[in-house]
Every structure is written in C-alpha cells, then in structure tokens.
Amino acid sequence: MTAPDAQRRAEELRRQIEHHNYCYYVLNEPQVPDAEYDRLMRALENLEREHPELITPDSPTQRVGGMAAGGFAEVRHATPMLSLANAFEESEVKDFDQRVRNLLETDTVVYTAEPKLDGLAVSLTYIDGSLTQAATRGDGERGENVTANVRTIEAVPLRLNPGDWPDLLEVRGEVYMPRSGFGAWNRSARERGEKPLVNPRNGAAGSLRQLDPKITASRPLMFNAYATPTDGLDSDNQYDTLQLLKQWGLPVNAEIRRVSGVDGCLAYFADMAARRDSLDYDIDGVVYKVDDFARQRILGFVSRAPRWALAHKFPAEEEITRLLEIDVQVGRTGALTPVARLEPVFVGGVTVTNATLHNEDEIRRKDIRAGDEVIVRRAGDVIPEVVRAMHERRTRELPPFQMPANCPVCGSAVERLDGETVARCTGGLYCPAQRKQSIRHFASRKAMDIEGLGDKLVDQLVEVGLVHTVADLYRLDHAQLAGLERMGGKSADNLIEALQKSKHPPLERLLYALGIREVGEVTARSLAAHFKSLDALMAASEEALTDVTDVGPVVAGHVANFFRQEKNREVIDELTAAGVEWQPPEERGGEQPLAGETWVLTGSLSVPRAQAKSVLQALGAKVSGSVSAKTSVVLAGEAAGSKLAKAQKLGVRIMDEDQFAELAARHGIRLD
DNA sequence: TATCCTCGAGTTCA
DNA sequence: CTCGAGGATA
C-alpha cells in the first residue's frame, strides 16, 4: 500500500471506529457485531504498525475503550491496566504454553483459570480499608473517575473486612450485569415504556457511565475482583491472592480454578464452554494466568500485554455475512417458509449457511432483501437467526422479497388466509414436497417409528414413483428397494423388516402419523383415549369431537374434514389391507399417584427424556413443555436454563434427578 | 372479551 | 427453541 493510500485507509478506519464508539457508548445502540468492531480495530493497529508515521495522538488505538461520555474526571492509573493477548484456537493456547515453558525452562506450569466476564474493567483504590476511588480502564494509562457510580454497587465493599490489608490497596475487577438482573430490568423497563437495554454488557457499560449515580444505583450491577497490582501481600501466587481478596470482602468469581499444564487449561475451557449458558452472567472466554508470581516476573511483558497471561475466547456469536438469496421451502402442511441462503460464515462455533426467515411479515418488518449484508447470530445451541440487515451498507437498490404466487415445487396457487401469517401451497398431496414431508412424518420416531426410512430414501421413493401415499410403503418389495441408489440387499432387508415391525402401533401413534392438521402428539393421545377406536373417531360429528379436551371448533373441523376426504379413507383402507393394525389404548391400571399433576422436564437428564416422560405418564402425570403457574413440578437435569429460572421465579416446586429416581422407586419403577 | 396456558409446526448443524 | 394460534378460563 502506498503512503497516501495508507493514510486514506487509516482515516477511514478511524472515522468508522469513532462512529461505532459513539453508537455504543453514547447512544447505547451498537450498529455492528463486536467481532466486526474488533476487526476494524485490528486493521487499524496493523496499519499503524506498518506505517508508524501515521499514528496520531487522538487515534482510537491510542485510547482503547472508547469516547468519554463527558463529565468524568480523568484518572491516571498508578500501574497501567494491561490488555491480554487473545487466542481463538487450541493451537494458539498450546503455543502460549510452549513459550511459557521454554522461557521458564520447566515441564509443566500451574495456571489459574478464570472465566472472562463480559463487562467493564475497573480499578478500585482502598486507603486504610476504605474505598476512595474507582476508575474505568480507559486506555490502560488513564481512565475515568466513576467513584460515585461504583459506590452504588452493593457488591463492592465500601470498607474492607478487618484483615492485614496494606494501607494502600488497588483491586482490579469487572463490573457486569447478571443475566437475571438484566432480564428483570428489561421487563420493568418495558412496563414503564422505556427502551430496554441491548445486552448485559452494554447495560453494564452504559450504567457505569451515567452522570447521575441514582441511575447507576437502580441498575442491577455486580462486581468480581480478579487481580491486584499492589505488592507485598501475604501471597506469592494468583490463586491465593484472590482468596485473600475474598477474605477482605471483595467478591471473587466462584468458577476460578487452579489447573495444571495446557491440558488442564483446555479441559477448563471445554467445561466452561459447556456450562456457559447456565451461568447467570455472560462470558466471552476464559483467562489463563501463570499462577506463581515469581514466574510471572521472569516472563515479563511484551509491549502492552503480559507474557504470563492469555485470554482464550469463544467464537463470536454474531457475524456479518452476505445474504445471497431467499429461497422458499414447502413444509408438510404446505406452509411456505422463506430461508436465507448465506455466504458461509463461522459464527458461534459452526459454519452457518442457512437461516430461517420465518415468514413474509418478518422479512417486511426487518426489511431484509437478497443481496443485503446481514448480521447473523448463533448463541449456544440456538438455531441461527438473521438479526437484521445492514441497510446503511446497501450500495444499490435491491428488490424487496415477495412471496411467490405459485408453489415453487408444484406450481399450485399459494394462498394466505386473512389474519394468518403463513402462506400455504394449495396443492395438497398433489405437491411432491408435501407428499415427501408427510411420508417422512409418518415414518418418524414419534409416529410409526420406521427405522431406516430416512429423508434421502423418501425423496427417492417419491421421485421414482414407487410411493405415492403412506400405504404404498407397505407394498414395497425387496427387488424394488434393492434397485435404488445406495441401497444394497442388506439395507433393503432391514427396511422391510422395520416396516413389518411398525405394523401394530397404538391408536394414538397411528392418528399422529396420519398428519391431520393441528393434531400433534398430545391431541392424538386425547382423541385415542376418548374414542378408543379409529372407526368411532371416523364416524364422529364435529360436535362430538369438540367434547374432547383440547379440541375446539377449529381442530374438530380439521379432523372431520380429514376423514371426509375420499383419498384419506382410501389410504386408511389400504393400510388395513396391508396388515397395519392399530392397538386399542391401554387402560391405565394400578395407582396413579401423580394424577392431576403437570410436570415439565428441563436440562439434560441421565436417562433419555422420552423415558422420563413415559415414567411420569405411567404415574398419571401430564408432561408439558412450558413452565407456568399451573406447573406442579419442574424436573431439572444438568445445565438447566430458562425454564428452571422461570420455575424459581414462579415458586414452582423443583426436583432434581435423584429425588425423581427416589420417587419413581417408591412406586416400583426403576430408572436405568 | 381479554388473558393465560399449551400445543403444533418449522428449523440448523455435525 | 421460538413463534403463532387454538382452547380454556375468568
């Protein structure tokens, strides 16, 4: 890059960074994902490294941490607040450990491993045990005096517990907003008609930068100490120092551990990554520090970062990518779902290429168009979503999305009923997409449970014309199957065997498998229990159907309509002719100690969820998916999330797995 | 009629 | 898991 180009590029980067700082800190409305901001910053740093003559005193790189909101006095840190080297890959962690071991000339190193809280770094000064000053990190050299605000945080002791602390003690740590507090604050903000906080991190930063401490006081902030630059404490390592701080009354994170060697570090990282979602605060990675202070001193510093510490970060949860086009998928009921085809992007630990856009209204509301740059988010186990389109980056007019008037698969008319958000293909089973999906549904585990009949195979069977309706499945023979792609004689045998095994389902499963609109697992069960036979159900009037719990006029209409269709009656006859014979619903015998109770399962249990569910049902309980005031008990496994939180809030009884096993055992049921 | 509680349906990636 | 909408209930 020539000098004038570099100059122009640097100015452009600075302009953008300053703009984002302004949006983030002053408007509290970040415009780009953190990862994008970091990229801009790194680009500018690299540019300035190559062309040091371009560095200006007011360049954002010279005062990391953003623009002052104004009104805070400047504080010079006695010891600079350093930044940490970052690692995203396991290999970088191994390199770090290798470097440390080489410099120390030793085999294994003990590290302190800590969660890296996503908040705002501050420095607290205690003189004679009293909090006298609190400052933000600022650029590491100079920060802002936020003493009045920090004093409102209850977790920060204004006086230290009695102890042998030095006359002058400086403590460093993170101010953050717990998720529970963030959620509660936003709920009440919405009730008051105020703008909710964007995320906990932004909430913490914004709260601390309020000019009026009363506002800060109203926000749910927490503090965790993680270091002190003060010498001469009665401790020669990081871990014990934190224990000292804790004794003196400073909150220290409960997840901090001493680990041995790089393996210990990586195991800690994996553990925290797995439990990340169940913590009450956001973390963006973990930090490893060489535990022994003497060793830290040997390692020293490179430029502004210590050589004895490393921040191992999780992959970013939000990234920018391009939306290539918007496809339309056809579901089992004919529902047309727009899907975003994305330029592959690594976000939240996986490469994402597709994301659902839900429906037409959603696309309108967010004004998402093919060709846009979009922000894609994938947090934890959650399904990727398009957060928003970056309209400000549109360089040309893009055509708005329009739901097609005809089904993209079969060409039938598309209709969208008044008041409904979904558009549907009217082709019914004439539409190959709907046919495929309904056969998949029929074969699925909760329906007829036909093992070996996967998506690919269903597609083939429908495409070559071997299967038109679910009844055709039972007429397939060995020769027909073995002739298909990727299908050997053995696989064909297995499938025919699986089909045989599926011929005697309980009535409720058969009902569910038929795929009647609005009839899912639960409704199928109610219908089976009420009518006890398929004939009785088929003969029932809409009015009679309404007598079933959870069946109102709409569902009754769908059911009656389904059985009125000649096509459907034929399929049922053909199934019967092929030897499919449903079993009458079991009469529930014995004790039903949990009758009338509604249970909710959450978290991961050591037994399959389906098993826990059937045990509960055998005991007479209803098993539901969402927690409400009417829930009797929430059975919480490992890493339970929002449902557990809700149960706690509503005061619903919570049981862990051991208690549940005990309860089951009392009624003669053993869990494996 | 409004509100709460559930259920159904659709969805991603390794 | 989340959204939308059906059903039950006050």
mmCIF file of C-alpha atoms in Angstrom, chain A residues 303-486:
data_model
loop_
_atom_site.group_PDB
_atom_site.id
_atom_site.type_symbol
_atom_site.label_atom_id
_atom_site.label_comp_id
_atom_site.label_asym_id
_atom_site.label_seq_id
_atom_site.Cartn_x
_atom_site.Cartn_y
_atom_site.Cartn_z
ATOM 1 C CA SER A 303 4.608 -4.212 24.514
ATOM 2 C CA ARG A 304 1.336 -3.740 26.433
ATOM 3 C CA ALA A 305 0.492 -7.359 27.273
ATOM 4 C CA PRO A 306 1.891 -9.686 29.918
ATOM 5 C CA ARG A 307 3.619 -12.789 28.602
ATOM 6 C CA TRP A 308 2.211 -14.812 31.503
ATOM 7 C CA ALA A 309 -1.493 -14.493 30.657
ATOM 8 C CA LEU A 310 -3.735 -15.400 27.774
ATOM 9 C CA ALA A 311 -7.409 -14.784 27.017
ATOM 10 C CA HIS A 312 -8.881 -17.851 25.304
ATOM 11 C CA LYS A 313 -12.017 -16.595 23.627
ATOM 12 C CA PHE A 314 -15.150 -18.326 22.441
ATOM 13 C CA PRO A 315 -16.048 -17.872 18.794
ATOM 14 C CA ALA A 316 -18.055 -14.711 18.191
ATOM 15 C CA GLU A 317 -21.820 -15.183 18.413
ATOM 16 C CA GLU A 318 -22.594 -12.526 15.853
ATOM 17 C CA GLU A 319 -21.030 -12.040 12.471
ATOM 18 C CA ILE A 320 -21.710 -10.182 9.275
ATOM 19 C CA THR A 321 -22.228 -12.047 6.056
ATOM 20 C CA ARG A 322 -23.988 -11.621 2.751
ATOM 21 C CA LEU A 323 -27.481 -12.890 2.104
ATOM 22 C CA LEU A 324 -27.167 -14.495 -1.307
ATOM 23 C CA GLU A 325 -30.813 -15.245 -1.896
ATOM 24 C CA ILE A 326 -34.088 -16.015 -0.248
ATOM 25 C CA ASP A 327 -35.438 -19.467 -1.075
ATOM 26 C CA VAL A 328 -38.889 -20.730 -0.269
ATOM 27 C CA GLN A 329 -39.364 -24.150 1.337
ATOM 28 C CA VAL A 330 -42.577 -26.147 1.424
ATOM 29 C CA GLY A 331 -43.486 -27.915 4.674
ATOM 30 C CA ARG A 332 -45.727 -30.871 5.429
ATOM 31 C CA THR A 333 -48.849 -28.749 5.727
ATOM 32 C CA GLY A 334 -47.935 -26.750 2.654
ATOM 33 C CA ALA A 335 -46.598 -23.850 4.706
ATOM 34 C CA LEU A 336 -44.158 -21.794 2.671
ATOM 35 C CA THR A 337 -41.121 -20.796 4.688
ATOM 36 C CA PRO A 338 -38.576 -18.331 3.361
ATOM 37 C CA VAL A 339 -34.992 -19.422 4.036
ATOM 38 C CA ALA A 340 -31.917 -17.228 3.856
ATOM 39 C CA ARG A 341 -29.074 -18.709 1.815
ATOM 40 C CA LEU A 342 -25.966 -17.150 3.242
ATOM 41 C CA GLU A 343 -22.397 -16.803 2.265
ATOM 42 C CA PRO A 344 -20.903 -19.382 4.681
ATOM 43 C CA VAL A 345 -19.832 -17.686 7.885
ATOM 44 C CA PHE A 346 -18.216 -19.042 11.058
ATOM 45 C CA VAL A 347 -20.337 -17.944 13.975
ATOM 46 C CA GLY A 348 -20.945 -19.420 17.406
ATOM 47 C CA GLY A 349 -18.569 -22.279 16.672
ATOM 48 C CA VAL A 350 -20.138 -23.603 13.477
ATOM 49 C CA THR A 351 -20.287 -22.612 9.846
ATOM 50 C CA VAL A 352 -23.727 -21.324 9.035
ATOM 51 C CA THR A 353 -25.096 -21.298 5.504
ATOM 52 C CA ASN A 354 -28.868 -21.294 6.078
ATOM 53 C CA ALA A 355 -31.175 -19.493 8.443
ATOM 54 C CA THR A 356 -34.937 -19.400 8.575
ATOM 55 C CA LEU A 357 -36.642 -16.095 7.955
ATOM 56 C CA HIS A 358 -39.926 -17.394 9.424
ATOM 57 C CA ASN A 359 -42.468 -15.644 7.227
ATOM 58 C CA GLU A 360 -43.229 -12.799 4.891
ATOM 59 C CA ASP A 361 -44.198 -10.311 7.609
ATOM 60 C CA GLU A 362 -40.959 -10.871 9.464
ATOM 61 C CA ILE A 363 -38.977 -10.118 6.304
ATOM 62 C CA ARG A 364 -41.004 -6.976 5.711
ATOM 63 C CA ARG A 365 -40.596 -5.822 9.278
ATOM 64 C CA LYS A 366 -36.838 -6.221 9.174
ATOM 65 C CA ASP A 367 -36.673 -5.160 5.526
ATOM 66 C CA ILE A 368 -34.342 -7.980 4.584
ATOM 67 C CA ARG A 369 -33.512 -8.295 0.887
ATOM 68 C CA ALA A 370 -31.439 -10.671 -1.202
ATOM 69 C CA GLY A 371 -28.013 -9.086 -1.651
ATOM 70 C CA ASP A 372 -28.013 -7.370 1.754
ATOM 71 C CA GLU A 373 -25.222 -7.695 4.243
ATOM 72 C CA VAL A 374 -26.843 -9.147 7.338
ATOM 73 C CA ILE A 375 -25.937 -9.797 10.965
ATOM 74 C CA VAL A 376 -26.218 -13.488 11.777
ATOM 75 C CA ARG A 377 -26.431 -14.660 15.351
ATOM 76 C CA ARG A 378 -25.991 -18.096 16.824
ATOM 77 C CA ALA A 379 -25.710 -18.296 20.588
ATOM 78 C CA GLY A 380 -25.150 -21.610 22.325
ATOM 79 C CA ASP A 381 -27.325 -24.337 20.948
ATOM 80 C CA VAL A 382 -29.750 -21.930 19.444
ATOM 81 C CA ILE A 383 -30.733 -22.043 15.817
ATOM 82 C CA PRO A 384 -29.042 -19.354 13.727
ATOM 83 C CA GLU A 385 -31.066 -16.247 13.034
ATOM 84 C CA VAL A 386 -30.750 -13.183 10.879
ATOM 85 C CA VAL A 387 -30.799 -10.365 13.410
ATOM 86 C CA ARG A 388 -31.075 -7.561 10.919
ATOM 87 C CA ALA A 389 -29.987 -6.302 7.536
ATOM 88 C CA MET A 390 -27.347 -3.594 7.421
ATOM 89 C CA HIS A 391 -29.363 -1.123 5.427
ATOM 90 C CA GLU A 392 -26.660 1.501 5.787
ATOM 91 C CA ARG A 393 -24.401 -0.670 3.673
ATOM 92 C CA ARG A 394 -26.730 -1.037 0.724
ATOM 93 C CA THR A 395 -24.954 0.404 -2.265
ATOM 94 C CA ARG A 396 -27.740 -0.091 -4.755
ATOM 95 C CA GLU A 397 -31.464 -0.594 -4.812
ATOM 96 C CA LEU A 398 -32.407 -4.186 -4.002
ATOM 97 C CA PRO A 399 -35.755 -5.752 -4.840
ATOM 98 C CA PRO A 400 -37.927 -6.409 -1.782
ATOM 99 C CA PHE A 401 -38.877 -10.007 -1.043
ATOM 100 C CA GLN A 402 -42.147 -11.189 -2.467
ATOM 101 C CA MET A 403 -43.837 -14.449 -1.593
ATOM 102 C CA PRO A 404 -44.356 -16.326 -4.882
ATOM 103 C CA ALA A 405 -47.933 -16.615 -6.131
ATOM 104 C CA ASN A 406 -47.354 -20.237 -7.084
ATOM 105 C CA CYS A 407 -45.782 -23.083 -5.162
ATOM 106 C CA PRO A 408 -42.080 -23.312 -6.150
ATOM 107 C CA VAL A 409 -42.323 -27.103 -6.141
ATOM 108 C CA CYS A 410 -45.645 -27.991 -7.774
ATOM 109 C CA GLY A 411 -46.854 -24.702 -9.214
ATOM 110 C CA SER A 412 -50.217 -24.767 -7.408
ATOM 111 C CA ALA A 413 -51.691 -21.491 -6.255
ATOM 112 C CA VAL A 414 -50.422 -20.074 -2.973
ATOM 113 C CA GLU A 415 -52.969 -18.718 -0.544
ATOM 114 C CA ARG A 416 -52.692 -16.730 2.593
ATOM 115 C CA LEU A 417 -55.831 -16.615 4.677
ATOM 116 C CA ASP A 418 -56.969 -13.449 6.362
ATOM 117 C CA GLY A 419 -55.332 -12.935 9.696
ATOM 118 C CA GLU A 420 -52.797 -15.700 9.180
ATOM 119 C CA THR A 421 -49.090 -15.125 8.890
ATOM 120 C CA VAL A 422 -48.242 -18.225 6.886
ATOM 121 C CA ALA A 423 -48.791 -18.634 3.166
ATOM 122 C CA ARG A 424 -49.658 -22.145 2.022
ATOM 123 C CA CYS A 425 -49.407 -24.178 -1.153
ATOM 124 C CA THR A 426 -52.902 -25.366 -2.056
ATOM 125 C CA GLY A 427 -51.607 -28.417 -3.914
ATOM 126 C CA GLY A 428 -52.167 -30.772 -1.009
ATOM 127 C CA LEU A 429 -50.732 -34.227 -1.596
ATOM 128 C CA TYR A 430 -50.503 -33.452 -5.285
ATOM 129 C CA CYS A 431 -47.473 -31.357 -4.311
ATOM 130 C CA PRO A 432 -44.372 -33.596 -4.198
ATOM 131 C CA ALA A 433 -42.886 -31.538 -1.391
ATOM 132 C CA GLN A 434 -45.917 -32.038 0.828
ATOM 133 C CA ARG A 435 -46.066 -35.695 -0.109
ATOM 134 C CA LYS A 436 -42.443 -36.237 0.851
ATOM 135 C CA GLN A 437 -42.833 -34.376 4.106
ATOM 136 C CA SER A 438 -45.962 -36.242 5.112
ATOM 137 C CA ILE A 439 -44.305 -39.584 4.423
ATOM 138 C CA ARG A 440 -41.304 -38.508 6.497
ATOM 139 C CA HIS A 441 -43.655 -37.526 9.260
ATOM 140 C CA PHE A 442 -45.451 -40.893 9.046
ATOM 141 C CA ALA A 443 -42.157 -42.763 9.387
ATOM 142 C CA SER A 444 -40.719 -40.539 12.128
ATOM 143 C CA ARG A 445 -39.844 -41.807 15.569
ATOM 144 C CA LYS A 446 -42.849 -40.413 17.418
ATOM 145 C CA ALA A 447 -45.178 -41.673 14.691
ATOM 146 C CA MET A 448 -44.804 -45.155 13.169
ATOM 147 C CA ASP A 449 -41.096 -45.284 14.016
ATOM 148 C CA ILE A 450 -39.882 -46.941 10.814
ATOM 149 C CA GLU A 451 -36.149 -47.289 11.220
ATOM 150 C CA GLY A 452 -34.007 -46.787 8.145
ATOM 151 C CA LEU A 453 -36.535 -44.746 6.225
ATOM 152 C CA GLY A 454 -34.613 -41.503 6.112
ATOM 153 C CA ASP A 455 -35.136 -38.266 4.217
ATOM 154 C CA LYS A 456 -32.959 -39.204 1.268
ATOM 155 C CA LEU A 457 -34.727 -42.519 0.795
ATOM 156 C CA VAL A 458 -38.187 -40.958 0.981
ATOM 157 C CA ASP A 459 -37.130 -38.436 -1.664
ATOM 158 C CA GLN A 460 -36.015 -41.232 -3.958
ATOM 159 C CA LEU A 461 -39.097 -43.368 -3.433
ATOM 160 C CA VAL A 462 -41.371 -40.459 -4.260
ATOM 161 C CA GLU A 463 -39.302 -39.276 -7.204
ATOM 162 C CA VAL A 464 -39.112 -42.646 -8.944
ATOM 163 C CA GLY A 465 -42.839 -43.068 -8.355
ATOM 164 C CA LEU A 466 -42.700 -46.139 -6.123
ATOM 165 C CA VAL A 467 -44.530 -44.396 -3.306
ATOM 166 C CA HIS A 468 -47.455 -42.007 -3.630
ATOM 167 C CA THR A 469 -49.164 -42.478 -0.300
ATOM 168 C CA VAL A 470 -48.046 -43.859 3.030
ATOM 169 C CA ALA A 471 -49.917 -47.082 2.252
ATOM 170 C CA ASP A 472 -47.559 -47.727 -0.678
ATOM 171 C CA LEU A 473 -44.704 -48.139 1.789
ATOM 172 C CA TYR A 474 -46.094 -51.482 2.898
ATOM 173 C CA ARG A 475 -46.232 -52.767 -0.670
ATOM 174 C CA LEU A 476 -42.534 -52.286 -1.383
ATOM 175 C CA ASP A 477 -40.649 -55.469 -2.125
ATOM 176 C CA HIS A 478 -37.032 -56.449 -1.954
ATOM 177 C CA ALA A 479 -36.376 -56.137 -5.689
ATOM 178 C CA GLN A 480 -37.810 -52.635 -5.931
ATOM 179 C CA LEU A 481 -35.782 -51.392 -2.978
ATOM 180 C CA ALA A 482 -32.516 -53.044 -3.937
ATOM 181 C CA GLY A 483 -32.712 -51.296 -7.286
ATOM 182 C CA LEU A 484 -32.419 -47.871 -5.672
ATOM 183 C CA GLU A 485 -29.274 -45.798 -5.333
ATOM 184 C CA ARG A 486 -27.126 -46.514 -2.317
#
